[in-house]
Short mmCIF file of C-alpha atoms in Angstrom, two decimals:
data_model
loop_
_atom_site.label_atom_id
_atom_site.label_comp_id
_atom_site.label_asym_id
_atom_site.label_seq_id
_atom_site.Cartn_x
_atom_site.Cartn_y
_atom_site.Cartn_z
CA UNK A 1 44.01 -39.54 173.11
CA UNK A 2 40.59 -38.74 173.42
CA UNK A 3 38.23 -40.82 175.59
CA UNK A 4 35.44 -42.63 173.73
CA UNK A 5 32.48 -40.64 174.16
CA UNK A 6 29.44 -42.09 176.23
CA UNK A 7 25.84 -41.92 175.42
CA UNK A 8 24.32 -39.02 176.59
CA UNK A 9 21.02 -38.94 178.44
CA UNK A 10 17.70 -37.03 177.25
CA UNK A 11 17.15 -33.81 179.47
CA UNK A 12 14.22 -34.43 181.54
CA UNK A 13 11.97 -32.09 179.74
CA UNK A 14 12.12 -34.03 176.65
CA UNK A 15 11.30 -37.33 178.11
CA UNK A 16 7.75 -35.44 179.35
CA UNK A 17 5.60 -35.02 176.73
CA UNK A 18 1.86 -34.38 177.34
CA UNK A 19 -0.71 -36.67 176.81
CA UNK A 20 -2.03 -34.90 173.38
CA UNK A 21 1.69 -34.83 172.14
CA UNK A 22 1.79 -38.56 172.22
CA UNK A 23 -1.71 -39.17 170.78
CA UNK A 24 -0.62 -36.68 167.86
CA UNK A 25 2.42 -38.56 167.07
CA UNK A 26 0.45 -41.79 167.24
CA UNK A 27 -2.01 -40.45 165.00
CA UNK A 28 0.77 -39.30 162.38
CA UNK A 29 2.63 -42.32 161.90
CA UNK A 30 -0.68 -44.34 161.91
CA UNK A 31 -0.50 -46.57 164.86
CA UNK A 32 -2.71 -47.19 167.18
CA UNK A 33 -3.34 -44.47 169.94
CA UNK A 34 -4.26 -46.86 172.30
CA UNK A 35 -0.71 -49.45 172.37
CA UNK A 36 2.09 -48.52 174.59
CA UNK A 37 5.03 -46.86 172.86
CA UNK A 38 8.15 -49.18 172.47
CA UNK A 39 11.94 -48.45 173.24
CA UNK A 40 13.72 -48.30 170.16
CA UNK A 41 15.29 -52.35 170.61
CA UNK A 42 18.53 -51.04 169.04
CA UNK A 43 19.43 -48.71 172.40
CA UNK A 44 18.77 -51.41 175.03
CA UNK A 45 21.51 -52.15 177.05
CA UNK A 46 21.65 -55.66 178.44
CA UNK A 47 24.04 -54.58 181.69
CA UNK A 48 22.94 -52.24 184.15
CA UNK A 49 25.13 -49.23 184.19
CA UNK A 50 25.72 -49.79 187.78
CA UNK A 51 27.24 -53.51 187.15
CA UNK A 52 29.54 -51.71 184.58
CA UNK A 53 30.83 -49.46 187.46
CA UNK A 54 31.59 -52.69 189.72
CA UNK A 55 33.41 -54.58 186.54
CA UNK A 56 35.11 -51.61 185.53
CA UNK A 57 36.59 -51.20 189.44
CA UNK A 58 37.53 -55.17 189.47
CA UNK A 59 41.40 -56.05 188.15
CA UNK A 60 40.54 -57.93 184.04
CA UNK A 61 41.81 -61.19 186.23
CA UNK A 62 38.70 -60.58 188.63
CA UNK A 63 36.53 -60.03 186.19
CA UNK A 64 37.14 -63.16 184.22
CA UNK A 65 36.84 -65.48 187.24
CA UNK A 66 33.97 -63.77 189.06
CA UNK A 67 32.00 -62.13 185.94
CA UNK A 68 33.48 -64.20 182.71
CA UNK A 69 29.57 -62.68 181.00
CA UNK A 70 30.87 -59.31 181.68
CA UNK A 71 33.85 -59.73 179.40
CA UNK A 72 32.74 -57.10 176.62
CA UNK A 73 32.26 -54.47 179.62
CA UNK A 74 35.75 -55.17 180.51
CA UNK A 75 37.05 -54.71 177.56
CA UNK A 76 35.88 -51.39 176.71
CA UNK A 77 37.14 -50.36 179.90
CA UNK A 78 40.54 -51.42 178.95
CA UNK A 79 40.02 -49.92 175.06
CA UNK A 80 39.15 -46.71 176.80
CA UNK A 81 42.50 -47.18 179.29
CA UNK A 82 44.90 -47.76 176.12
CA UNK A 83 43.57 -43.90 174.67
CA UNK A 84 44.72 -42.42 177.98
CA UNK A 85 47.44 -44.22 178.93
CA UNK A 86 49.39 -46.56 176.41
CA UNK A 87 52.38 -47.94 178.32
CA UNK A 88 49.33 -48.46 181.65
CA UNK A 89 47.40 -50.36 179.08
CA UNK A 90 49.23 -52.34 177.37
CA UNK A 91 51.16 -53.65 180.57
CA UNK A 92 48.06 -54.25 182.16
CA UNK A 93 47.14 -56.48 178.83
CA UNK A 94 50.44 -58.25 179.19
CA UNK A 95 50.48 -58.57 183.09
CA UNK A 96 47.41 -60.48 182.60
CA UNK A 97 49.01 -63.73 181.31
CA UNK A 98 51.48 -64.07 184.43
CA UNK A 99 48.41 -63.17 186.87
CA UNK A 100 46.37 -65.88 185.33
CA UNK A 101 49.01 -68.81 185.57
CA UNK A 102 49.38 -67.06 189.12
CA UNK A 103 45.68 -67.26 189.85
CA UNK A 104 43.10 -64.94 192.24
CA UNK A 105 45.57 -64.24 194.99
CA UNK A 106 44.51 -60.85 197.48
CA UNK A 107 46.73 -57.78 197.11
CA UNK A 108 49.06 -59.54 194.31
CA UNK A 109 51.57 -57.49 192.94
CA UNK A 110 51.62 -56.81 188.91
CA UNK A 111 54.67 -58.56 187.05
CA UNK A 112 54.09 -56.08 184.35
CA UNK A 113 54.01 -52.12 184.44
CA UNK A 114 54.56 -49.45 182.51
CA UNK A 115 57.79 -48.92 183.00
CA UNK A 116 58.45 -52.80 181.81
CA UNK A 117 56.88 -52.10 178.81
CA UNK A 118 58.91 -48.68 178.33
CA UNK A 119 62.08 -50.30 178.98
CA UNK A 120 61.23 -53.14 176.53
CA UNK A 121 62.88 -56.24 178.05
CA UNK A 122 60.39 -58.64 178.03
CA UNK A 123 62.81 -61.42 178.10
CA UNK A 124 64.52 -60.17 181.47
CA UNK A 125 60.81 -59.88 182.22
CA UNK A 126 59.90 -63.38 181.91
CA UNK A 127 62.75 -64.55 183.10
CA UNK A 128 62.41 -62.85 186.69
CA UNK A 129 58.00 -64.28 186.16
CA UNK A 130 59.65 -67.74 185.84
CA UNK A 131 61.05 -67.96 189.18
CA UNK A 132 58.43 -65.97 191.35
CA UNK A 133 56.02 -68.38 189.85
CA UNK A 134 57.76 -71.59 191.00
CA UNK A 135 58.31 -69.85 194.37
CA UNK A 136 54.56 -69.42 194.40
CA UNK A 137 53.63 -72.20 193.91
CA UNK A 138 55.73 -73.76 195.87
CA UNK A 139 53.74 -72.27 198.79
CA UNK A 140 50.33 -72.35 197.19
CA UNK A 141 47.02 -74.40 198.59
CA UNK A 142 44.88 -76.46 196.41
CA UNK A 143 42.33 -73.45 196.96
CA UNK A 144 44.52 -70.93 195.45
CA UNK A 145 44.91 -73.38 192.35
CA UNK A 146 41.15 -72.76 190.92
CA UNK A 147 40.65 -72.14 188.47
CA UNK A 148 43.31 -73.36 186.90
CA UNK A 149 44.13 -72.25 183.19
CA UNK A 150 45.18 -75.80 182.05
CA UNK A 151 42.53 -77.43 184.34
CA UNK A 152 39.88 -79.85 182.65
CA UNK A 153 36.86 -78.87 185.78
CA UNK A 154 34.29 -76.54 184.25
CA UNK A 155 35.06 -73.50 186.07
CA UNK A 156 38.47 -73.67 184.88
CA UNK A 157 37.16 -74.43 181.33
CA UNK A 158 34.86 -71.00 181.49
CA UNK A 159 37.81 -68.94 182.48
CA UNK A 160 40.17 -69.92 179.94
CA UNK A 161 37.15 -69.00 177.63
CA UNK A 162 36.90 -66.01 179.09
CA UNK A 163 40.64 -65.57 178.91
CA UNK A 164 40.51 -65.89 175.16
CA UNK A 165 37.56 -63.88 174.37
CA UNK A 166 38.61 -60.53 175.78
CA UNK A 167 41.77 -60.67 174.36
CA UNK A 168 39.74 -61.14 171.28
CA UNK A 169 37.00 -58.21 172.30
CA UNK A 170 39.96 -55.74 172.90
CA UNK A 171 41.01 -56.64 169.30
CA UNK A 172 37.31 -55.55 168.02
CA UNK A 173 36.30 -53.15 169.74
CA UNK A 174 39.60 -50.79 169.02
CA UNK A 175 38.82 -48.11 167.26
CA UNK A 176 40.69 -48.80 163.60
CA UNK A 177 42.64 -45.40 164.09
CA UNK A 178 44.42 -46.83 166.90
CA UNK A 179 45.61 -49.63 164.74
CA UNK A 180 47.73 -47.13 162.14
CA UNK A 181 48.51 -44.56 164.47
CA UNK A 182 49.62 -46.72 167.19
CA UNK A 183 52.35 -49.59 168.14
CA UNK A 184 50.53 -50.98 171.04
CA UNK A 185 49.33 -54.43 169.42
CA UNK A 186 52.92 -54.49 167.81
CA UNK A 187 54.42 -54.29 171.26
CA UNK A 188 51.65 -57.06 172.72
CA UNK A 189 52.32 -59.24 170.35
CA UNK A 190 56.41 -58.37 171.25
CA UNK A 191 55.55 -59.43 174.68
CA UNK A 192 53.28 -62.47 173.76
CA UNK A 193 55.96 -64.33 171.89
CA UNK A 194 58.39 -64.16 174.62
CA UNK A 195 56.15 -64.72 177.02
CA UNK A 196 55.49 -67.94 174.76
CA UNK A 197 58.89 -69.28 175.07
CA UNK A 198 58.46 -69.72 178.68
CA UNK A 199 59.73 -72.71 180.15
CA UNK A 200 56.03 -72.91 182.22
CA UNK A 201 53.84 -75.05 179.78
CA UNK A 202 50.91 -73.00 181.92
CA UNK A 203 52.70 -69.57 181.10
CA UNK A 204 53.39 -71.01 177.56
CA UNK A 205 49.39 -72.32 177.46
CA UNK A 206 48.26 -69.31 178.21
CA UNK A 207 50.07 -67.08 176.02
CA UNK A 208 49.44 -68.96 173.15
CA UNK A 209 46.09 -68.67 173.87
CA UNK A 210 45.81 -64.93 174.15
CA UNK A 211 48.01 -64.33 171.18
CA UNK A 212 45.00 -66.58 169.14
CA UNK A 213 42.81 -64.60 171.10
CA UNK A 214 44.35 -61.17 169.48
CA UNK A 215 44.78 -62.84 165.78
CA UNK A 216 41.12 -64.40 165.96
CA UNK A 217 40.47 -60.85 166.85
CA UNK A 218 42.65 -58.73 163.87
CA UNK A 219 41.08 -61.43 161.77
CA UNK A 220 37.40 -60.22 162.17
CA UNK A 221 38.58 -56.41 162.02
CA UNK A 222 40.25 -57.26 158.84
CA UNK A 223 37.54 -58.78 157.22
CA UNK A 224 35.02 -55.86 158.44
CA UNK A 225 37.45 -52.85 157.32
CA UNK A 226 37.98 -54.56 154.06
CA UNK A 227 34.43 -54.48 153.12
CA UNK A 228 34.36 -50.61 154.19
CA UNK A 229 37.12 -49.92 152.03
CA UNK A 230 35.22 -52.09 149.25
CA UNK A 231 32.13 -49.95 149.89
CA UNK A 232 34.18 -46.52 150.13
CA UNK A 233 35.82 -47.24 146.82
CA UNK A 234 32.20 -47.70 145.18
CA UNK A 235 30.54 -44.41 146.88
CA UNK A 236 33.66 -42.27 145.71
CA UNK A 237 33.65 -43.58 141.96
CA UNK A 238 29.77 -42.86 141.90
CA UNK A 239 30.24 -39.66 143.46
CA UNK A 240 33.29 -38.44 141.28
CA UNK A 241 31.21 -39.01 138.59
CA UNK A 242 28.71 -37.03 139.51
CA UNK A 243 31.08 -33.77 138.87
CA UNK A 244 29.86 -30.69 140.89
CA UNK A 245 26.92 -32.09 142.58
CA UNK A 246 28.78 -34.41 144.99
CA UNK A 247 32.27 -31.51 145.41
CA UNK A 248 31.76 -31.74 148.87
CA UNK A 249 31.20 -35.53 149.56
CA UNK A 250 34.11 -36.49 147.51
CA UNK A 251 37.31 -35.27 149.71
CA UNK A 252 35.41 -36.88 153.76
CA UNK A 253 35.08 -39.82 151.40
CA UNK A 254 38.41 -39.74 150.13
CA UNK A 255 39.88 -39.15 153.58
CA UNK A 256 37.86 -41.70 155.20
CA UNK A 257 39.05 -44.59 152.62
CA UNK A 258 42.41 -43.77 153.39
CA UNK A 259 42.28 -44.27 156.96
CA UNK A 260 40.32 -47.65 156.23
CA UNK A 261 43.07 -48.64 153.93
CA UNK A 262 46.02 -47.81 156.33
CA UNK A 263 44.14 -49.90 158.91
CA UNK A 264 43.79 -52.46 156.33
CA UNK A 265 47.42 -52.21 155.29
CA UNK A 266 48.51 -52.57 159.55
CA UNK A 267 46.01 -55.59 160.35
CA UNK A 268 48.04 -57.32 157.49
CA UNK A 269 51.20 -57.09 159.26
CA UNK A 270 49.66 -57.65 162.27
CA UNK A 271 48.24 -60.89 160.88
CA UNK A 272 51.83 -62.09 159.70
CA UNK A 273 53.52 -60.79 163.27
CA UNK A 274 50.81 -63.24 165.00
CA UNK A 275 51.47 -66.01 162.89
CA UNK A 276 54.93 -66.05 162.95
CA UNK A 277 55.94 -64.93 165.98
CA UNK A 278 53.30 -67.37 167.66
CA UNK A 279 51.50 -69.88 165.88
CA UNK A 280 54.67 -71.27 164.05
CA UNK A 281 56.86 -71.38 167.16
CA UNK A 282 53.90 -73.27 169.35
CA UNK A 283 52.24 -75.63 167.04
CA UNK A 284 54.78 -78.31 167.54
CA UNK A 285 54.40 -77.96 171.02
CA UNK A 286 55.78 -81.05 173.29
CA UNK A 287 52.20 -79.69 175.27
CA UNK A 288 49.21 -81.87 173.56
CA UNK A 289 46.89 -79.27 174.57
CA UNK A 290 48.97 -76.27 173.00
CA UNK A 291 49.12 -78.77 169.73
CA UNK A 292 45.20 -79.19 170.03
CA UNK A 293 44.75 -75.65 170.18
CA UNK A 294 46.83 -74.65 167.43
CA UNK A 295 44.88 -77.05 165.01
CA UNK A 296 41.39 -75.63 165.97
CA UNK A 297 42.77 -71.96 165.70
CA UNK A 298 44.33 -72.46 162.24
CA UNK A 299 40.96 -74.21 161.34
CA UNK A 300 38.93 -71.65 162.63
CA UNK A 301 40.92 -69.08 160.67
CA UNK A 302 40.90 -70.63 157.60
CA UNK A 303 37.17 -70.66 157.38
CA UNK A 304 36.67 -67.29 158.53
CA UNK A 305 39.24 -65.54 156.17
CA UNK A 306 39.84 -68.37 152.98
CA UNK A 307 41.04 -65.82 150.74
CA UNK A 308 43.85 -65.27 153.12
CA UNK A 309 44.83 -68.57 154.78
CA UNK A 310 43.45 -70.72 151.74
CA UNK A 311 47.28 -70.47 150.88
CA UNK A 312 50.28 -73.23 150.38
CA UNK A 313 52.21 -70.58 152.93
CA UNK A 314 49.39 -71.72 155.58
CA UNK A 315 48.12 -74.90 154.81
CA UNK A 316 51.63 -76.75 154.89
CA UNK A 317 51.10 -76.18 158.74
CA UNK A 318 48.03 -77.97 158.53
CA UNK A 319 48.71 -80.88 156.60
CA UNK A 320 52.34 -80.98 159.41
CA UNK A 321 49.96 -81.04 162.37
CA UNK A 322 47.48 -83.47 160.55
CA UNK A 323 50.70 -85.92 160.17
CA UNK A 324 52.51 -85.17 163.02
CA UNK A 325 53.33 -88.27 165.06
#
């Protein structure tokens, strides 16, 4: 797949203008000659391409504890990853839910690679987590406990955030070809749900948490491609109308709408995969905290996307959890 392409710098000799350039340009647009000119606000960059360089060389489990603000830098890292190397990605998605019940350990091994994910076991998988965890942490020190993703002290708190939020960035920022073209959030979510059924609470806390994370994220992409398509289908009927004048705008338009609408058509069933393979099997957990969570996520979800979740097929879960003694 093709790498996403970065921004490319202005040759040197178009970044020196002469004195009389700049007053002539002033001059034209009617400001005044004698005010500093402004970067355009829109092209600022709030990290410093060098602290991109050190996030993008840290593990995602790094990242989260040490930089938890550098989460969207991390992300595109991985959404850039995932175009090169599916299986790489996507186990390094999935390896991250082990590694953070696991915690910041030096030189840990991955319980996920690519060959996992190839094989497709993620039962066997989980199984063979379970029991190098309890060895673990049979051995661990109260140091190599923080942060803890089930703790209630405020750096744990900030990386279980931080947890949830790039699972949610990796969602958004993927570009929506990926999503119709690809089975790599089909085969997360595979790997969520039985990581979900763990007997761990803290392996089964955390998965729920990034498979949310990933519907909070589809969600959002949903709701953003659906008002493309919305806008698409208006620009083509104006344009079709328009008969010869608009011959060549008609067919990108028509082309573009229908990759919109296959991505629409995907982040549907990737809606109903997250529910059900998820959200119904872990919001009756015996864990108060996974029971919390589920109630603030279905909340969330149904005031971000009503016309969806605004539905008996939904709401029953609700008005369950509401009740549930």
């Amino acid at each position: 797949m093709m790498e996403l392409r970065r921004r490319k710098r202005s040759n040197d000799h178009e970044d020196r203008k002469s004195r009389k350039d700049l007053e002539s340009e002033r001059s034209d647009s009617g400001s005044d000659p004698a005010s500093p000119a402004r970067p355009n606000e829109k092209h600022r960059t709030m990290i410093h391409p060098e602290m991109d360089d050190t996030v993008l060389s840290q593990s995602i489990l790094e990242t989260l504890v040490i930089t938890p603000a550098s989460v969207k830098v991390r992300a595109v890292g991985w959404v850039r990853r995932l175009q090169r190397d599916g299986a790489g990605a996507v186990a390094e998605l999935v390896d991250l839910i082990p590694q953070a019940v696991r915690g910041l350990k030096a030189h840990a091994a991955p319980f996920v690679e690519a060959r996992h994910i190839i094989q497709d076991e993620p039962d066997e998988a989980r199984s063979q987590m379970e029991t190098q965890l309890i060895q673990e942490d049979e051995e661990a020190t109260v140091e190599e406990l923080v942060p803890n993703v089930m703790g209630k002290d405020r750096p744990s708190k900030i990386f279980t955030k931080a947890l949830e939020q790039f699972f949610i960035q990796v969602t958004t920022m993927c570009p929506v070809e990926l999503f119709s073209q690809s089975d790599a959030f089909e085969t997360i979510l595979g790997w969520i749900q039985a990581l979900s059924l763990s007997s761990l609470r803290e392996m089964r806390f955390t998965a729920t948490r990034a498979g949310y994370g990933l519907m909070t994220g589809i969600i959002q992409v949903h709701a953003r491609l659906t008002q493309t398509a919305i806008t698409l289908e208006k620009q083509l009927a104006i344009d079709t109308k328009r008969g010869r004048s608009s011959e060549k705008s008609v067919p990108g338009l028509r082309e573009k709408l229908s990759v919109v609408s296959q991505g629409v058509t995907e982040l549907v069933q990737l809606m109903e995969l997250a529910f059900t393979g998820v959200f119904v099997l872990r919001y009756r957990d015996v864990v108060p905290e996974i029971r919390e969570f589920s109630l603030i996520s279905l909340g969330s979800w149904i005031c971000s996307s009503p016309k969806t979740f605004l539905d008996d097929s939904y709401l029953k879960y609700l008005g369950w959890m509401l009740s549930d003694r």
